[in-house]
Tab-separated table of N, CA and C in Angstrom:
chain	number	residue	atom	x	y	z
A	1	MET	N	5.203	5.076	-12.439
A	1	MET	CA	4.790	4.960	-9.841
A	1	MET	C	4.017	5.658	-9.549
A	2	THR	N	4.363	7.345	-10.391
A	2	THR	CA	3.593	7.954	-9.185
A	2	THR	C	2.447	8.275	-10.146
A	3	GLY	N	2.084	7.923	-10.859
A	3	GLY	CA	0.446	7.836	-10.590
A	3	GLY	C	-0.138	6.635	-10.148
A	4	LEU	N	0.349	5.354	-9.841
A	4	LEU	CA	0.232	4.804	-8.659
A	4	LEU	C	-0.346	5.673	-6.678
A	5	LEU	N	0.935	6.154	-7.215
A	5	LEU	CA	0.840	6.729	-6.222
A	5	LEU	C	-0.036	8.206	-5.623
A	6	ARG	N	-0.227	8.548	-6.359
A	6	ARG	CA	-1.184	9.894	-6.317
A	6	ARG	C	-2.429	9.059	-7.055
A	7	LEU	N	-2.141	7.895	-6.820
A	7	LEU	CA	-4.286	7.688	-7.311
A	7	LEU	C	-5.283	7.965	-6.147
A	8	GLU	N	-5.865	8.170	-6.604
A	8	GLU	CA	-6.936	8.305	-5.039
A	8	GLU	C	-7.202	7.120	-4.268
A	9	ALA	N	-7.872	5.644	-5.174
A	9	ALA	CA	-8.281	4.885	-4.981
A	9	ALA	C	-6.998	3.686	-4.590
A	10	PRO	N	-6.960	2.986	-3.177
A	10	PRO	CA	-5.928	2.041	-2.899
A	10	PRO	C	-5.683	1.607	-3.862
A	11	VAL	N	-4.508	1.021	-3.733
A	11	VAL	CA	-3.380	0.089	-5.147
A	11	VAL	C	-3.454	-1.512	-4.424
A	12	ILE	N	-4.248	-2.390	-4.563
A	12	ILE	CA	-4.014	-3.660	-4.093
A	12	ILE	C	-3.014	-4.196	-5.224
A	13	SER	N	-2.219	-4.802	-4.918
A	13	SER	CA	-1.509	-6.052	-5.436
A	13	SER	C	-1.256	-7.307	-5.919
A	14	SER	N	-2.126	-8.276	-6.269
A	14	SER	CA	-2.090	-9.441	-5.774
A	14	SER	C	-1.366	-10.168	-6.365
A	15	VAL	N	0.172	-10.719	-6.322
A	15	VAL	CA	1.461	-11.281	-6.510
A	15	VAL	C	1.124	-12.528	-6.708
A	16	GLN	N	1.572	-13.285	-8.035
A	16	GLN	CA	1.086	-14.981	-8.144
A	16	GLN	C	2.598	-15.339	-8.430
A	17	GLY	N	3.662	-15.983	-8.949
A	17	GLY	CA	4.747	-15.930	-9.786
A	17	GLY	C	5.900	-15.180	-8.908
A	18	PHE	N	6.608	-14.325	-9.995
A	18	PHE	CA	7.356	-13.806	-9.777
A	18	PHE	C	7.465	-12.969	-9.769
A	19	ALA	N	7.537	-10.942	-9.437
A	19	ALA	CA	7.085	-10.267	-9.202
A	19	ALA	C	8.787	-9.285	-9.028
A	20	ALA	N	9.282	-9.181	-10.412
A	20	ALA	CA	10.970	-9.196	-10.490
A	20	ALA	C	10.711	-7.631	-11.571
A	21	GLY	N	11.967	-6.830	-11.441
A	21	GLY	CA	11.575	-5.642	-12.195
A	21	GLY	C	11.384	-4.728	-11.594
A	22	GLY	N	11.628	-3.864	-11.955
A	22	GLY	CA	10.591	-2.234	-12.460
A	22	GLY	C	9.139	-2.466	-12.633
A	23	GLY	N	8.509	-3.071	-13.782
A	23	GLY	CA	7.300	-3.159	-13.562
A	23	GLY	C	6.548	-4.610	-12.797
A	24	GLY	N	7.410	-5.053	-12.216
A	24	GLY	CA	6.471	-6.327	-11.230
A	24	GLY	C	7.019	-5.748	-9.918
A	25	PHE	N	8.224	-5.887	-9.572
A	25	PHE	CA	8.820	-5.865	-7.920
A	25	PHE	C	8.650	-3.730	-8.001
A	26	GLY	N	8.480	-2.768	-8.635
A	26	GLY	CA	8.298	-1.725	-8.420
A	26	GLY	C	7.393	-1.472	-8.335
A	27	LEU	N	6.454	-2.098	-8.788
A	27	LEU	CA	5.025	-2.469	-8.444
A	27	LEU	C	4.705	-2.873	-7.413
A	28	VAL	N	5.125	-3.477	-7.195
A	28	VAL	CA	4.294	-4.170	-5.422
A	28	VAL	C	4.921	-2.876	-4.715
A	29	CYS	N	6.652	-2.403	-5.015
A	29	CYS	CA	6.875	-1.480	-3.949
A	29	CYS	C	6.628	-0.093	-3.629
A	30	ALA	N	5.431	0.388	-4.775
A	30	ALA	CA	3.890	1.617	-5.111
A	30	ALA	C	3.201	1.369	-5.039
A	31	SER	N	2.572	-0.131	-4.317
A	31	SER	CA	1.247	-0.830	-4.000
A	31	SER	C	0.490	0.021	-2.951
A	32	ASP	N	-0.503	-0.037	-2.283
A	32	ASP	CA	-0.300	0.345	-0.682
A	32	ASP	C	-1.074	-0.900	-0.461
A	33	ILE	N	-1.303	-1.419	-0.950
A	33	ILE	CA	-1.406	-3.311	-0.066
A	33	ILE	C	-1.261	-4.336	-1.145
A	34	VAL	N	-0.403	-5.106	-0.752
A	34	VAL	CA	0.312	-6.382	-1.149
A	34	VAL	C	-0.437	-7.886	-0.193
A	35	ILE	N	-0.984	-8.432	-1.671
A	35	ILE	CA	-1.661	-9.394	-0.809
A	35	ILE	C	-0.652	-10.615	-1.976
A	36	ALA	N	0.339	-11.440	-1.601
A	36	ALA	CA	0.993	-12.455	-2.685
A	36	ALA	C	0.385	-14.391	-2.342
A	37	ALA	N	0.655	-14.500	-2.938
A	37	ALA	CA	0.221	-16.498	-2.565
A	37	ALA	C	1.849	-16.553	-1.464
A	38	GLU	N	1.492	-17.994	-1.322
A	38	GLU	CA	2.485	-19.007	-0.270
A	38	GLU	C	4.227	-19.047	-1.810
A	39	SER	N	4.085	-19.068	-2.869
A	39	SER	CA	4.620	-19.475	-3.567
A	39	SER	C	5.809	-18.192	-4.539
A	40	ALA	N	4.628	-17.338	-4.229
A	40	ALA	CA	5.644	-15.711	-5.080
A	40	ALA	C	6.449	-15.425	-4.658
A	41	LYS	N	7.485	-15.355	-5.318
A	41	LYS	CA	8.873	-14.336	-5.383
A	41	LYS	C	9.226	-12.905	-5.995
A	42	PHE	N	10.037	-12.721	-5.326
A	42	PHE	CA	10.469	-11.209	-5.206
A	42	PHE	C	11.938	-11.272	-5.972
A	43	LEU	N	12.275	-9.971	-6.955
A	43	LEU	CA	13.375	-9.471	-7.114
A	43	LEU	C	13.360	-8.848	-7.711
A	44	ALA	N	14.954	-7.751	-7.249
A	44	ALA	CA	14.598	-5.978	-7.549
A	44	ALA	C	15.114	-6.498	-9.574
A	45	GLY	N	16.586	-7.276	-9.269
A	45	GLY	CA	17.284	-7.984	-10.906
A	45	GLY	C	17.536	-6.647	-11.034
A	46	ALA	N	17.709	-5.153	-11.128
A	46	ALA	CA	18.359	-3.981	-12.069
A	46	ALA	C	20.284	-4.451	-12.263
A	47	THR	N	21.089	-4.192	-10.805
A	47	THR	CA	22.045	-4.868	-11.074
A	47	THR	C	22.912	-6.131	-11.693
A	48	ARG	N	21.586	-6.914	-12.076
A	48	ARG	CA	21.987	-8.218	-12.420
A	48	ARG	C	22.547	-8.355	-14.072
A	49	VAL	N	21.404	-7.142	-14.360
A	49	VAL	CA	21.812	-6.895	-15.326
A	49	VAL	C	22.035	-5.141	-16.114
A	50	ALA	N	23.041	-5.229	-15.190
A	50	ALA	CA	24.082	-3.846	-15.873
A	50	ALA	C	23.319	-3.013	-15.620
A	51	MET	N	22.303	-2.914	-15.146
A	51	MET	CA	21.289	-1.481	-14.747
A	51	MET	C	20.840	-1.101	-13.744
A	52	ALA	N	20.585	0.067	-13.264
A	52	ALA	CA	19.817	0.489	-11.787
A	52	ALA	C	18.179	0.340	-11.578
A	53	PRO	N	18.138	0.763	-10.089
A	53	PRO	CA	17.092	0.531	-9.781
A	53	PRO	C	16.370	1.445	-10.848
A	54	ASP	N	14.708	0.587	-10.929
A	54	ASP	CA	14.286	2.021	-11.728
A	54	ASP	C	12.055	2.195	-11.511
A	55	ALA	N	11.139	2.858	-11.166
A	55	ALA	CA	10.397	2.305	-10.808
A	55	ALA	C	9.841	3.271	-8.875
A	56	GLY	N	10.978	4.177	-8.897
A	56	GLY	CA	10.896	4.448	-8.043
A	56	GLY	C	11.099	4.094	-7.376
A	57	VAL	N	11.709	2.240	-7.238
A	57	VAL	CA	12.652	1.282	-6.278
A	57	VAL	C	13.497	1.811	-5.324
A	58	SER	N	14.042	2.723	-6.178
A	58	SER	CA	14.923	2.925	-5.382
A	58	SER	C	14.877	3.865	-3.735
A	59	VAL	N	13.914	4.663	-3.487
A	59	VAL	CA	13.206	5.110	-3.114
A	59	VAL	C	12.168	4.793	-2.302
A	60	THR	N	10.935	3.643	-2.885
A	60	THR	CA	10.190	2.731	-1.925
A	60	THR	C	10.196	1.577	-1.363
A	61	LEU	N	11.313	1.084	-2.051
A	61	LEU	CA	11.494	-0.305	-2.068
A	61	LEU	C	12.943	0.475	0.162
A	62	SER	N	12.598	1.435	0.157
A	62	SER	CA	14.008	1.811	0.949
A	62	SER	C	12.978	2.461	2.539
A	63	ARG	N	11.882	2.906	1.772
A	63	ARG	CA	10.434	3.182	2.704
A	63	ARG	C	10.040	2.298	3.621
A	64	LEU	N	10.158	1.261	2.878
A	64	LEU	CA	9.432	0.272	3.341
A	64	LEU	C	10.107	-0.876	3.830
A	65	VAL	N	11.443	-0.919	4.248
A	65	VAL	CA	12.511	-2.168	4.467
A	65	VAL	C	13.907	-1.066	5.532
A	66	GLY	N	13.673	-0.432	4.982
A	66	GLY	CA	14.924	0.308	5.400
A	66	GLY	C	16.153	0.570	4.774
A	67	LEU	N	17.491	1.611	4.551
A	67	LEU	CA	18.241	1.974	3.918
A	67	LEU	C	18.559	0.660	3.285
A	68	ARG	N	19.276	0.308	4.782
A	68	ARG	CA	20.445	-1.089	5.259
A	68	ARG	C	19.852	-2.425	4.312
A	69	ARG	N	18.698	-2.801	4.538
A	69	ARG	CA	17.690	-3.930	3.707
A	69	ARG	C	17.737	-3.799	2.705
A	70	ALA	N	17.818	-2.887	1.693
A	70	ALA	CA	16.578	-2.192	0.740
A	70	ALA	C	18.742	-2.267	-0.222
A	71	MET	N	19.447	-1.697	0.671
A	71	MET	CA	20.858	-0.920	-0.011
A	71	MET	C	21.176	-3.179	-0.863
A	72	SER	N	21.408	-3.939	0.480
A	72	SER	CA	21.255	-5.456	0.308
A	72	SER	C	20.511	-5.851	-0.434
A	73	ILE	N	19.065	-5.720	-0.829
A	73	ILE	CA	18.205	-6.286	-2.157
A	73	ILE	C	19.051	-6.040	-3.057
A	74	LEU	N	18.835	-4.021	-3.737
A	74	LEU	CA	19.471	-4.014	-5.148
A	74	LEU	C	20.559	-3.644	-5.424
A	75	LEU	N	21.423	-4.679	-4.335
A	75	LEU	CA	22.907	-4.277	-4.545
A	75	LEU	C	22.921	-6.239	-4.816
A	76	THR	N	23.155	-7.473	-4.380
A	76	THR	CA	22.915	-8.218	-4.474
A	76	THR	C	21.429	-9.306	-5.150
A	77	ASN	N	20.601	-8.663	-5.013
A	77	ASN	CA	19.437	-9.537	-6.183
A	77	ASN	C	19.119	-10.722	-5.353
A	78	PRO	N	18.461	-11.388	-4.793
A	78	PRO	CA	18.172	-12.192	-4.044
A	78	PRO	C	16.807	-12.278	-4.126
A	79	VAL	N	16.512	-13.473	-3.562
A	79	VAL	CA	15.160	-14.257	-4.829
A	79	VAL	C	14.519	-13.909	-3.390
A	80	ILE	N	13.767	-13.480	-3.129
A	80	ILE	CA	12.679	-13.169	-2.318
A	80	ILE	C	11.740	-13.706	-2.423
A	81	PRO	N	12.206	-15.315	-1.492
A	81	PRO	CA	10.136	-15.927	-1.132
A	81	PRO	C	9.303	-14.883	-0.258
A	82	ALA	N	8.244	-15.208	-0.344
A	82	ALA	CA	6.545	-14.881	-0.346
A	82	ALA	C	6.911	-14.499	0.687
A	83	ALA	N	7.196	-15.739	2.564
A	83	ALA	CA	7.389	-15.604	3.367
A	83	ALA	C	7.925	-14.287	4.167
A	84	GLU	N	9.301	-14.337	3.546
A	84	GLU	CA	10.287	-13.811	3.880
A	84	GLU	C	9.799	-12.067	3.228
A	85	ALA	N	9.407	-12.262	2.548
A	85	ALA	CA	9.058	-10.578	1.940
A	85	ALA	C	7.791	-9.849	2.893
A	86	LEU	N	7.112	-11.018	3.652
A	86	LEU	CA	6.310	-10.826	4.852
A	86	LEU	C	7.270	-10.267	5.954
A	87	GLN	N	8.391	-10.283	6.044
A	87	GLN	CA	8.680	-10.642	7.370
A	87	GLN	C	9.551	-9.059	7.115
A	88	MET	N	10.034	-9.011	5.974
A	88	MET	CA	10.724	-7.258	5.920
A	88	MET	C	9.980	-6.090	5.707
A	89	GLY	N	8.646	-6.341	4.593
A	89	GLY	CA	7.589	-5.492	4.562
A	89	GLY	C	7.507	-5.430	3.325
A	90	ILE	N	7.086	-5.665	2.574
A	90	ILE	CA	8.116	-5.735	0.886
A	90	ILE	C	5.982	-5.771	0.471
A	91	VAL	N	5.205	-7.031	1.735
A	91	VAL	CA	4.264	-7.511	1.378
A	91	VAL	C	3.321	-7.576	2.165
A	92	THR	N	2.029	-7.369	2.454
A	92	THR	CA	1.434	-6.903	3.475
A	92	THR	C	0.581	-8.591	4.091
A	93	ARG	N	0.695	-9.657	3.631
A	93	ARG	CA	-0.002	-10.592	3.313
A	93	ARG	C	0.138	-11.896	2.798
A	94	VAL	N	-0.169	-13.490	3.573
A	94	VAL	CA	0.480	-14.357	2.238
A	94	VAL	C	-0.494	-15.400	2.661
A	95	VAL	N	-1.156	-14.918	1.474
A	95	VAL	CA	-2.187	-16.423	1.337
A	95	VAL	C	-2.135	-17.992	0.728
A	96	PRO	N	-2.342	-19.235	0.885
A	96	PRO	CA	-2.036	-19.309	0.307
A	96	PRO	C	-2.735	-20.108	-1.161
A	97	ASP	N	-1.638	-20.541	-2.605
A	97	ASP	CA	-1.979	-20.255	-3.152
A	97	ASP	C	-2.916	-19.687	-3.942
A	98	ALA	N	-4.037	-21.667	-3.694
A	98	ALA	CA	-5.620	-21.018	-3.767
A	98	ALA	C	-6.451	-20.230	-3.407
A	99	GLU	N	-5.971	-19.802	-2.904
A	99	GLU	CA	-7.010	-18.444	-1.843
A	99	GLU	C	-6.863	-16.777	-2.631
A	100	LEU	N	-5.722	-17.020	-3.021
A	100	LEU	CA	-5.215	-15.635	-3.689
A	100	LEU	C	-6.411	-14.675	-4.991
A	101	ALA	N	-6.686	-15.283	-4.981
A	101	ALA	CA	-8.256	-14.274	-5.835
A	101	ALA	C	-9.074	-13.573	-5.239
A	102	GLU	N	-9.543	-15.003	-4.542
A	102	GLU	CA	-10.452	-14.471	-3.687
A	102	GLU	C	-10.550	-13.622	-2.334
A	103	ALA	N	-8.843	-13.692	-1.663
A	103	ALA	CA	-8.544	-12.754	-0.798
A	103	ALA	C	-8.692	-11.323	-1.205
A	104	SER	N	-7.804	-11.060	-2.108
A	104	SER	CA	-8.335	-10.107	-2.539
A	104	SER	C	-8.279	-9.639	-3.601
A	105	LEU	N	-10.137	-10.429	-3.632
A	105	LEU	CA	-11.291	-9.657	-4.019
A	105	LEU	C	-11.999	-8.943	-2.532
A	106	ALA	N	-11.738	-10.336	-1.675
A	106	ALA	CA	-12.515	-9.612	-0.476
A	106	ALA	C	-11.968	-8.232	0.110
A	107	LEU	N	-10.823	-7.527	0.078
A	107	LEU	CA	-10.119	-6.600	0.196
A	107	LEU	C	-10.657	-5.565	-0.562
A	108	ALA	N	-10.873	-5.630	-1.941
A	108	ALA	CA	-10.628	-4.926	-2.830
A	108	ALA	C	-12.128	-4.786	-2.456
A	109	ARG	N	-13.365	-5.803	-1.884
A	109	ARG	CA	-15.050	-5.295	-1.851
A	109	ARG	C	-14.908	-4.324	-0.606
A	110	GLU	N	-14.344	-4.689	0.175
A	110	GLU	CA	-14.232	-4.011	1.323
A	110	GLU	C	-13.477	-2.332	1.421
A	111	LEU	N	-12.259	-1.984	1.039
A	111	LEU	CA	-12.211	-0.623	0.345
A	111	LEU	C	-12.902	-0.620	-0.122
A	112	ALA	N	-13.887	-0.655	-1.519
A	112	ALA	CA	-14.839	-0.723	-2.166
A	112	ALA	C	-15.777	0.198	-1.480
A	113	ALA	N	-16.253	-0.537	0.055
A	113	ALA	CA	-17.301	0.127	0.551
A	113	ALA	C	-16.673	0.594	1.324
A	114	GLY	N	-15.579	1.698	1.409
A	114	GLY	CA	-15.649	2.615	2.394
A	114	GLY	C	-15.615	3.681	1.552
A	115	ALA	N	-15.292	5.095	2.854
A	115	ALA	CA	-15.080	6.808	2.200
A	115	ALA	C	-14.438	6.990	1.081
A	116	PRO	N	-14.849	6.913	0.211
A	116	PRO	CA	-13.331	7.018	-0.929
A	116	PRO	C	-12.728	8.233	-0.697
A	117	LYS	N	-13.328	9.266	-0.082
A	117	LYS	CA	-12.964	10.839	0.105
A	117	LYS	C	-11.322	10.159	1.734
A	118	ALA	N	-12.298	9.903	2.359
A	118	ALA	CA	-11.589	9.273	3.405
A	118	ALA	C	-9.990	8.293	3.210
A	119	LEU	N	-10.417	7.126	2.395
A	119	LEU	CA	-9.238	6.647	1.919
A	119	LEU	C	-8.859	7.239	1.064
A	120	ALA	N	-8.724	8.194	0.046
A	120	ALA	CA	-8.296	8.929	-0.581
A	120	ALA	C	-7.202	10.013	0.710
A	121	ALA	N	-7.432	10.697	0.894
A	121	ALA	CA	-6.789	11.142	2.132
A	121	ALA	C	-5.698	10.607	2.608
A	122	THR	N	-6.092	9.340	3.721
A	122	THR	CA	-5.329	8.750	3.952
A	122	THR	C	-4.128	7.930	3.119
A	123	LYS	N	-4.327	7.461	3.062
A	123	LYS	CA	-2.742	7.655	1.247
A	123	LYS	C	-2.262	8.573	1.073
A	124	ARG	N	-2.811	9.293	0.738
A	124	ARG	CA	-2.242	10.837	0.096
A	124	ARG	C	-1.248	11.067	1.467
A	125	LEU	N	-2.038	10.887	2.868
A	125	LEU	CA	-0.896	11.252	4.219
A	125	LEU	C	-0.190	10.524	4.494
A	126	VAL	N	0.365	9.011	4.248
A	126	VAL	CA	0.586	8.578	4.298
A	126	VAL	C	1.831	8.004	3.549
A	127	TRP	N	1.609	8.295	2.164
A	127	TRP	CA	3.232	8.173	1.345
A	127	TRP	C	3.299	9.185	1.386
A	128	ALA	N	3.049	11.320	1.370
A	128	ALA	CA	3.954	12.154	1.034
A	128	ALA	C	4.428	11.607	3.128
A	129	GLY	N	4.191	11.865	4.471
A	129	GLY	CA	4.847	11.184	5.082
A	129	GLY	C	5.647	10.813	5.066
A	130	THR	N	5.717	9.643	4.194
A	130	THR	CA	7.006	8.701	4.176
A	130	THR	C	8.298	10.003	4.474
A	131	GLY	N	9.425	9.743	4.974
A	131	GLY	CA	10.557	10.505	5.143
A	131	GLY	C	10.223	11.727	5.771
A	132	THR	N	9.469	12.403	6.221
A	132	THR	CA	9.825	13.135	6.602
A	132	THR	C	8.643	13.483	8.142
A	133	SER	N	9.303	14.008	8.890
A	133	SER	CA	9.334	14.429	10.790
A	133	SER	C	7.515	14.419	10.674
A	134	ILE	N	7.037	14.522	12.207
A	134	ILE	CA	6.084	14.169	12.721
A	134	ILE	C	5.074	15.270	12.689
A	135	GLU	N	6.739	16.668	12.730
A	135	GLU	CA	6.277	17.711	13.108
A	135	GLU	C	5.710	18.323	11.202
A	136	GLN	N	5.773	18.146	10.665
A	136	GLN	CA	5.547	18.209	9.249
A	136	GLN	C	4.667	17.491	9.042
A	137	CYS	N	4.305	16.426	9.630
A	137	CYS	CA	3.106	16.434	8.982
A	137	CYS	C	1.647	16.504	9.345
A	138	LEU	N	1.908	16.949	10.788
A	138	LEU	CA	0.257	17.445	11.957
A	138	LEU	C	-0.725	18.319	11.137
A	139	SER	N	-0.042	19.658	10.940
A	139	SER	CA	-0.163	20.480	10.184
A	139	SER	C	-1.815	20.022	8.830
A	140	GLU	N	-0.591	19.199	8.423
A	140	GLU	CA	-1.651	18.743	6.811
A	140	GLU	C	-2.595	17.676	7.713
A	141	GLU	N	-1.447	16.971	8.427
A	141	GLU	CA	-3.728	15.942	9.129
A	141	GLU	C	-5.097	16.407	9.414
A	142	ALA	N	-4.263	17.822	10.389
A	142	ALA	CA	-5.070	18.442	10.913
A	142	ALA	C	-6.329	19.340	9.963
A	143	ARG	N	-5.561	19.802	8.662
A	143	ARG	CA	-5.900	20.726	7.976
A	143	ARG	C	-6.948	19.419	6.941
A	144	THR	N	-7.036	18.090	6.725
A	144	THR	CA	-7.154	16.898	6.347
A	144	THR	C	-8.436	16.396	7.010
A	145	VAL	N	-8.336	16.450	8.431
A	145	VAL	CA	-9.510	15.912	9.002
A	145	VAL	C	-10.981	16.815	8.848
A	146	ALA	N	-10.384	18.442	9.216
A	146	ALA	CA	-10.886	19.381	9.385
A	146	ALA	C	-11.953	19.402	8.043
A	147	GLU	N	-11.368	19.341	6.949
A	147	GLU	CA	-12.042	18.926	5.594
A	147	GLU	C	-13.339	18.139	5.441
A	148	LEU	N	-12.542	16.790	5.880
A	148	LEU	CA	-13.413	15.570	5.632
A	148	LEU	C	-14.450	15.481	6.965
A	149	SER	N	-13.939	16.158	7.736
A	149	SER	CA	-15.163	16.268	8.813
A	149	SER	C	-16.411	16.622	9.125
A	150	GLY	N	-16.336	18.016	7.135
A	150	GLY	CA	-17.296	18.230	7.174
A	150	GLY	C	-18.464	18.067	6.328
A	151	MET	N	-17.987	15.920	5.788
A	151	MET	CA	-18.535	15.785	4.567
A	151	MET	C	-20.009	14.838	4.971
A	152	ALA	N	-20.486	14.445	4.084
A	152	ALA	CA	-21.573	13.803	4.413
A	152	ALA	C	-21.374	12.632	4.503
A	153	ASP	N	-19.879	11.752	3.939
A	153	ASP	CA	-19.715	10.607	4.112
A	153	ASP	C	-19.647	10.446	5.689
A	154	ALA	N	-18.291	11.423	6.007
A	154	ALA	CA	-18.237	11.519	8.036
A	154	ALA	C	-19.346	11.505	8.692
A	155	ARG	N	-20.452	12.376	8.520
A	155	ARG	CA	-21.401	12.292	8.892
A	155	ARG	C	-22.603	10.619	8.785
A	156	GLU	N	-22.671	9.726	8.312
A	156	GLU	CA	-23.138	8.529	7.286
A	156	GLU	C	-22.032	7.838	8.452
A	157	GLY	N	-20.700	8.264	8.540
A	157	GLY	CA	-19.725	7.301	9.091
A	157	GLY	C	-20.155	7.276	11.356
A	158	LEU	N	-20.395	8.088	11.757
A	158	LEU	CA	-20.690	8.746	12.655
A	158	LEU	C	-22.048	7.989	13.311
A	159	ALA	N	-23.168	8.294	12.302
A	159	ALA	CA	-24.264	7.815	12.606
A	159	ALA	C	-24.085	6.779	12.573
A	160	ALA	N	-23.709	5.580	11.602
A	160	ALA	CA	-23.595	4.147	11.341
A	160	ALA	C	-23.208	3.788	12.426
A	161	VAL	N	-22.135	3.912	13.209
A	161	VAL	CA	-21.415	3.822	14.278
A	161	VAL	C	-22.982	3.730	15.543
A	162	ILE	N	-23.176	4.857	15.588
A	162	ILE	CA	-24.613	5.091	16.442
A	162	ILE	C	-25.772	4.420	16.578
A	163	GLU	N	-25.761	4.624	15.125
A	163	GLU	CA	-26.908	3.065	15.000
A	163	GLU	C	-26.917	1.335	14.730
A	164	ARG	N	-25.606	1.515	15.192
A	164	ARG	CA	-24.829	-0.218	15.057
A	164	ARG	C	-25.499	-0.833	13.358
A	165	ARG	N	-24.605	-0.390	12.787
A	165	ARG	CA	-25.106	-0.894	11.406
A	165	ARG	C	-23.531	-0.275	10.317
A	166	GLN	N	-23.438	-1.084	9.211
A	166	GLN	CA	-22.650	-1.054	8.064
A	166	GLN	C	-22.931	0.423	7.494
A	167	PRO	N	-22.157	1.446	7.633
A	167	PRO	CA	-22.358	2.325	6.720
A	167	PRO	C	-22.828	2.640	5.361
A	168	VAL	N	-22.802	3.363	4.564
A	168	VAL	CA	-23.247	3.127	3.389
A	168	VAL	C	-22.544	4.529	2.015
A	169	PHE	N	-21.630	4.594	2.394
A	169	PHE	CA	-20.442	6.224	1.650
A	169	PHE	C	-21.328	6.218	0.438
A	170	THR	N	-20.792	7.818	0.222
A	170	THR	CA	-21.318	8.031	-1.663
A	170	THR	C	-20.552	9.039	-2.357
A	171	GLY	N	-19.031	8.906	-1.123
A	171	GLY	CA	-18.514	10.122	-1.367
A	171	GLY	C	-18.393	11.800	-1.371
A	172	ARG	N	-18.760	11.927	-0.842
A	172	ARG	CA	-19.258	12.887	-0.516
A	172	ARG	C	-19.006	13.420	0.668
């Protein structure tokens, strides 16, 4: 899961059916944005089969839902319906089953049209900042903003706002 967290591109998970164990639930917890079908269900499941959480779930889940709730989920293995997963912060959005593919593709297209370096930097800052103090994050944010402000995409983004048009980002 480290690869997903370090991947520069935003990771969108589109969940239909069950997301269980490290390969399913772990992937969801390591994703940047999660869109779930109304019928989707989530299950940690490790202790149910005499194992411990894997795929980083012991850390990512507690960062998403808080320590006490994560502990309860990991120890008792409830099957969590999509609506409840949304309330907990495990998923970003729940859509009707028939709209899952369309909603996921629309989001992917929206992100693909964004400034790749800015998206990558934002993702890195958010994941790295989870669990650290605001003071520790401020200098890294300032360094990142200074770096991005000198890029062509930043100039294009500002020009597009001033000219009231959609920006065309190149990743430079």
